[in-house]
Amino acid sequence: EDQVTQSPEALRLQEGESSSLNCSYTVSGLRGLFWYRQDPGKGPEFLFTLYSAGEEKEKERLKATLTKKESFLHITAPKPEDSATYLCAVRVISGGSNYKLTFGKGTLLTVNP
Amino acid sequence: DGGITQSPKYLFRKEGQNVTLSCEQNLNHDAMYWYRQDPGQGLRLIYYSQIVNDFQKGDIAEGYSVSREKKESFPLTVTSAQKNPTAFYLCASKWAGADTQYFGPGTRLTVL
């Protein structure tokens, strides 16, 4: 069974305190790993897609990396506005030529001023 | 404005009633999806549609129904057969051949 595990479940940082969120996966046939940001009561906002081990993507204070078993979302010098739940999802084959996303439970990040 | 809209934002239902959640997109996306989000759980796929007049069950389709009569619309009906319908419902869409799904703002359904 395909599994996606995010850790930690919750993370509190002081403004400027860099850290990383983890997404580990056990899937048969990865066809992409996605990071989304979700604010309370809103829909997820797309951040990154990674396909191959060694690939990196950056956007402002965020950098996503991928290995064969996990992905990290590195947050450099975070600001309070980075507070959100960060979701990781993997794209796997779901019968025939169909694909589906399997999501982790998310990491709730709080950045204190 | 281009995007994905869901309505209503909040919905209250009495037990035994069917309710329909709206999802519309003007991005010319081909595929549309419905997910359910519960506290402490990952998003779970309810139904998806890759083309008009065709849709497939996701992982938790029991108690739900959908239709795809127009490319831009994918309404979800939560029937009285759904045992625990209180949740946050998210609609997503994407272009055929693309991998990234984009999400709407969500509808929070509460059963009274």
CSV table of C-alpha atoms in Angstrom, one decimal:
chain,number,residue,atom,x,y,z
A,1,GLU,CA,0.0,0.0,0.0
A,2,ASP,CA,1.3,3.5,-0.9
A,3,GLN,CA,2.1,5.5,2.2
A,4,VAL,CA,3.2,9.1,2.7
A,5,THR,CA,4.4,10.2,6.2
A,6,GLN,CA,5.1,13.7,7.1
A,7,SER,CA,7.1,14.8,10.1
A,8,PRO,CA,6.9,16.5,12.5
A,9,GLU,CA,3.2,16.9,12.8
A,10,ALA,CA,3.7,20.4,14.2
A,11,LEU,CA,6.7,22.7,14.3
A,12,ARG,CA,7.1,26.0,16.1
A,13,LEU,CA,9.9,28.3,15.0
A,14,GLN,CA,11.0,31.8,15.9
A,15,GLU,CA,11.2,34.2,13.1
A,16,GLY,CA,14.6,33.7,11.4
A,17,GLU,CA,15.1,30.2,12.7
A,18,SER,CA,15.7,27.9,9.7
A,19,SER,CA,14.4,24.3,9.7
A,20,SER,CA,13.2,21.5,7.5
A,21,LEU,CA,10.0,19.5,7.1
A,22,ASN,CA,10.2,15.9,6.1
A,23,CYS,CA,8.0,13.8,3.8
A,24,SER,CA,8.9,10.1,3.5
A,25,TYR,CA,7.1,7.8,1.1
A,26,THR,CA,6.7,4.1,0.3
A,27,VAL,CA,5.1,3.8,-3.1
A,28,SER,CA,5.4,1.6,-6.1
A,29,GLY,CA,6.3,3.8,-9.0
A,30,LEU,CA,6.7,7.4,-8.1
A,31,ARG,CA,5.5,9.7,-10.8
A,32,GLY,CA,6.1,13.0,-9.0
A,33,LEU,CA,6.1,14.5,-5.5
A,34,PHE,CA,4.2,17.6,-4.8
A,35,TRP,CA,4.3,20.2,-2.0
A,36,TYR,CA,1.4,22.4,-1.2
A,37,ARG,CA,0.8,25.1,1.4
A,38,GLN,CA,-2.6,25.3,3.1
A,39,ASP,CA,-3.9,28.2,5.2
A,40,PRO,CA,-6.6,27.6,7.7
A,41,GLY,CA,-10.0,27.2,6.1
A,42,LYS,CA,-8.6,27.5,2.6
A,43,GLY,CA,-7.7,25.2,-0.3
A,44,PRO,CA,-4.1,24.0,-0.8
A,45,GLU,CA,-1.8,26.3,-2.8
A,46,PHE,CA,0.7,24.6,-5.1
A,47,LEU,CA,4.3,25.1,-4.3
A,48,PHE,CA,6.6,22.6,-6.1
A,49,THR,CA,6.8,19.4,-8.1
A,50,LEU,CA,9.8,17.1,-8.0
A,51,TYR,CA,10.4,14.1,-10.2
A,52,SER,CA,13.9,12.7,-9.8
A,53,ALA,CA,16.2,12.0,-6.9
A,54,GLY,CA,18.6,14.9,-6.6
A,55,GLU,CA,16.2,17.4,-7.9
A,56,GLU,CA,15.8,20.7,-6.1
A,57,LYS,CA,13.3,23.6,-6.5
A,58,GLU,CA,13.3,27.0,-4.8
A,59,LYS,CA,10.8,29.7,-4.2
A,60,GLU,CA,11.6,32.7,-1.9
A,61,ARG,CA,12.5,31.2,1.5
A,62,LEU,CA,11.5,27.6,0.6
A,63,LYS,CA,13.6,24.9,-1.0
A,64,ALA,CA,12.3,21.4,-1.8
A,65,THR,CA,14.6,18.5,-2.3
A,66,LEU,CA,14.0,14.8,-3.3
A,67,THR,CA,15.8,11.5,-2.6
A,68,LYS,CA,14.7,8.0,-3.4
A,69,LYS,CA,12.8,7.7,-0.2
A,70,GLU,CA,12.0,11.2,1.1
A,71,SER,CA,11.6,14.8,0.4
A,72,PHE,CA,12.6,17.8,2.5
A,73,LEU,CA,11.1,21.3,2.5
A,74,HIS,CA,13.7,23.6,3.8
A,75,ILE,CA,12.6,26.9,5.2
A,76,THR,CA,15.3,29.6,5.5
A,77,ALA,CA,14.9,32.5,7.8
A,78,PRO,CA,11.1,32.1,8.1
A,79,LYS,CA,8.7,34.9,8.7
A,80,PRO,CA,5.3,34.8,10.5
A,81,GLU,CA,3.5,34.8,7.1
A,82,ASP,CA,5.1,31.4,6.4
A,83,SER,CA,2.8,29.9,9.1
A,84,ALA,CA,0.6,27.3,7.5
A,85,THR,CA,0.1,23.6,7.0
A,86,TYR,CA,2.4,22.1,4.5
A,87,LEU,CA,1.1,19.1,2.6
A,88,CYS,CA,3.1,16.6,0.7
A,89,ALA,CA,1.6,14.3,-2.0
A,90,VAL,CA,2.9,11.6,-4.3
A,91,ARG,CA,1.6,10.8,-7.7
A,92,VAL,CA,1.3,7.1,-8.3
A,93,ILE,CA,-0.3,4.9,-10.9
A,94,SER,CA,-3.9,4.0,-10.1
A,95,GLY,CA,-4.9,1.4,-12.6
A,96,GLY,CA,-4.3,1.4,-16.3
A,97,SER,CA,-3.1,4.8,-17.4
A,98,ASN,CA,-4.7,6.6,-14.5
A,99,TYR,CA,-2.7,8.4,-11.8
A,100,LYS,CA,-3.8,9.6,-8.4
A,101,LEU,CA,-2.3,11.7,-5.6
A,102,THR,CA,-1.7,10.2,-2.2
A,103,PHE,CA,-1.4,12.9,0.5
A,104,GLY,CA,0.4,12.9,3.8
A,105,LYS,CA,-1.3,14.4,6.9
A,106,GLY,CA,0.6,17.6,6.8
A,107,THR,CA,3.0,19.6,9.0
A,108,LEU,CA,1.5,22.6,10.9
A,109,LEU,CA,4.2,25.3,10.9
A,110,THR,CA,3.9,28.2,13.3
A,111,VAL,CA,6.5,31.0,13.0
A,112,ASN,CA,6.5,33.4,16.0
A,113,PRO,CA,7.6,37.0,15.6
B,1,ASP,CA,-10.8,36.3,-12.9
B,2,GLY,CA,-9.5,32.8,-13.8
B,3,GLY,CA,-9.7,30.1,-11.2
B,4,ILE,CA,-11.7,27.4,-9.4
B,5,THR,CA,-14.7,28.4,-7.5
B,6,GLN,CA,-16.6,26.3,-4.9
B,7,SER,CA,-19.9,27.2,-3.4
B,8,PRO,CA,-21.2,27.6,-0.9
B,9,LYS,CA,-18.3,28.2,1.5
B,10,TYR,CA,-20.3,26.8,4.4
B,11,LEU,CA,-23.2,24.4,4.2
B,12,PHE,CA,-25.3,22.9,6.9
B,13,ARG,CA,-27.4,19.8,6.4
B,14,LYS,CA,-29.9,17.9,8.5
B,15,GLU,CA,-29.5,14.2,8.8
B,16,GLY,CA,-31.3,12.4,6.0
B,17,GLN,CA,-30.9,15.2,3.5
B,18,ASN,CA,-29.0,15.1,0.2
B,19,VAL,CA,-26.9,18.2,-0.6
B,20,THR,CA,-25.0,19.3,-3.7
B,21,LEU,CA,-21.6,21.1,-3.6
B,22,SER,CA,-20.7,23.2,-6.6
B,23,CYS,CA,-17.3,23.3,-8.3
B,24,GLU,CA,-16.7,25.5,-11.4
B,25,GLN,CA,-13.5,26.3,-13.2
B,26,ASN,CA,-12.7,28.7,-16.1
B,27,LEU,CA,-9.1,27.5,-16.6
B,28,ASN,CA,-10.1,25.1,-19.4
B,29,HIS,CA,-8.9,22.3,-17.3
B,30,ASP,CA,-9.8,18.8,-18.6
B,31,ALA,CA,-9.7,16.8,-15.4
B,32,MET,CA,-11.6,17.6,-12.1
B,33,TYR,CA,-11.4,16.0,-8.7
B,34,TRP,CA,-13.2,15.9,-5.4
B,35,TYR,CA,-11.4,15.4,-2.1
B,36,ARG,CA,-12.4,15.2,1.5
B,37,GLN,CA,-10.3,16.6,4.3
B,38,ASP,CA,-10.8,15.6,8.0
B,39,PRO,CA,-8.8,16.8,10.9
B,40,GLY,CA,-5.6,14.8,11.4
B,41,GLN,CA,-6.0,13.0,8.1
B,42,GLY,CA,-4.6,13.5,4.6
B,43,LEU,CA,-6.8,14.5,1.7
B,44,ARG,CA,-8.8,11.5,0.4
B,45,LEU,CA,-10.1,11.2,-3.1
B,46,ILE,CA,-13.8,10.8,-3.6
B,47,TYR,CA,-14.4,11.0,-7.4
B,48,TYR,CA,-12.6,12.2,-10.4
B,49,SER,CA,-13.4,13.0,-14.0
B,50,GLN,CA,-10.9,13.2,-16.9
B,51,ILE,CA,-13.4,14.1,-19.6
B,52,VAL,CA,-16.9,15.2,-19.9
B,53,ASN,CA,-19.6,12.6,-19.3
B,54,ASP,CA,-17.1,10.2,-17.7
B,55,PHE,CA,-16.0,9.8,-14.1
B,56,GLN,CA,-14.4,7.3,-11.8
B,57,LYS,CA,-14.7,6.4,-8.1
B,58,GLY,CA,-11.8,7.3,-5.9
B,59,ASP,CA,-10.9,5.7,-2.6
B,60,ILE,CA,-14.0,6.8,-0.6
B,61,ALA,CA,-16.9,7.1,-3.1
B,62,GLU,CA,-19.6,5.4,-1.0
B,63,GLY,CA,-22.4,7.8,-0.2
B,64,TYR,CA,-21.4,10.3,-2.8
B,65,SER,CA,-22.4,10.9,-6.4
B,66,VAL,CA,-21.1,13.2,-9.2
B,67,SER,CA,-21.9,14.3,-12.7
B,68,ARG,CA,-19.8,15.9,-15.5
B,69,GLU,CA,-22.1,17.3,-18.1
B,70,LYS,CA,-19.9,20.4,-18.8
B,71,LYS,CA,-16.2,20.7,-19.0
B,72,GLU,CA,-16.2,23.5,-16.5
B,73,SER,CA,-18.5,22.0,-13.9
B,74,PHE,CA,-18.2,19.0,-11.5
B,75,PRO,CA,-20.9,19.0,-8.8
B,76,LEU,CA,-20.7,16.6,-5.9
B,77,THR,CA,-23.8,15.3,-4.2
B,78,VAL,CA,-23.5,14.1,-0.6
B,79,THR,CA,-26.3,11.6,-0.1
B,80,SER,CA,-28.0,10.5,3.1
B,81,ALA,CA,-26.1,7.2,2.7
B,82,GLN,CA,-22.9,8.9,3.6
B,83,LYS,CA,-22.5,8.0,7.3
B,84,ASN,CA,-20.2,10.8,8.4
B,85,PRO,CA,-20.4,13.7,6.0
B,86,THR,CA,-19.2,16.5,8.2
B,87,ALA,CA,-15.9,17.5,6.6
B,88,PHE,CA,-14.0,20.1,4.5
B,89,TYR,CA,-14.6,19.3,0.8
B,90,LEU,CA,-12.0,20.4,-1.8
B,91,CYS,CA,-12.4,20.4,-5.6
B,92,ALA,CA,-9.3,20.4,-7.8
B,93,SER,CA,-8.6,20.5,-11.5
B,94,LYS,CA,-5.8,20.2,-14.0
B,95,TRP,CA,-5.0,20.1,-17.7
B,96,ALA,CA,-4.8,16.7,-19.5
B,97,GLY,CA,-1.2,15.6,-19.7
B,98,ALA,CA,-0.1,17.9,-16.9
B,99,ASP,CA,0.7,16.6,-13.4
B,100,THR,CA,-0.2,19.4,-11.1
B,101,GLN,CA,-3.7,19.7,-9.6
B,102,TYR,CA,-4.9,23.1,-8.5
B,103,PHE,CA,-7.4,23.5,-5.7
B,104,GLY,CA,-10.5,25.5,-5.1
B,105,PRO,CA,-11.2,27.3,-1.8
B,106,GLY,CA,-13.3,24.5,-0.3
B,107,THR,CA,-16.7,24.0,1.2
B,108,ARG,CA,-17.2,23.1,4.8
B,109,LEU,CA,-20.2,20.8,5.3
B,110,THR,CA,-21.6,20.3,8.7
B,111,VAL,CA,-24.4,17.9,9.5
B,112,LEU,CA,-26.7,19.0,12.3
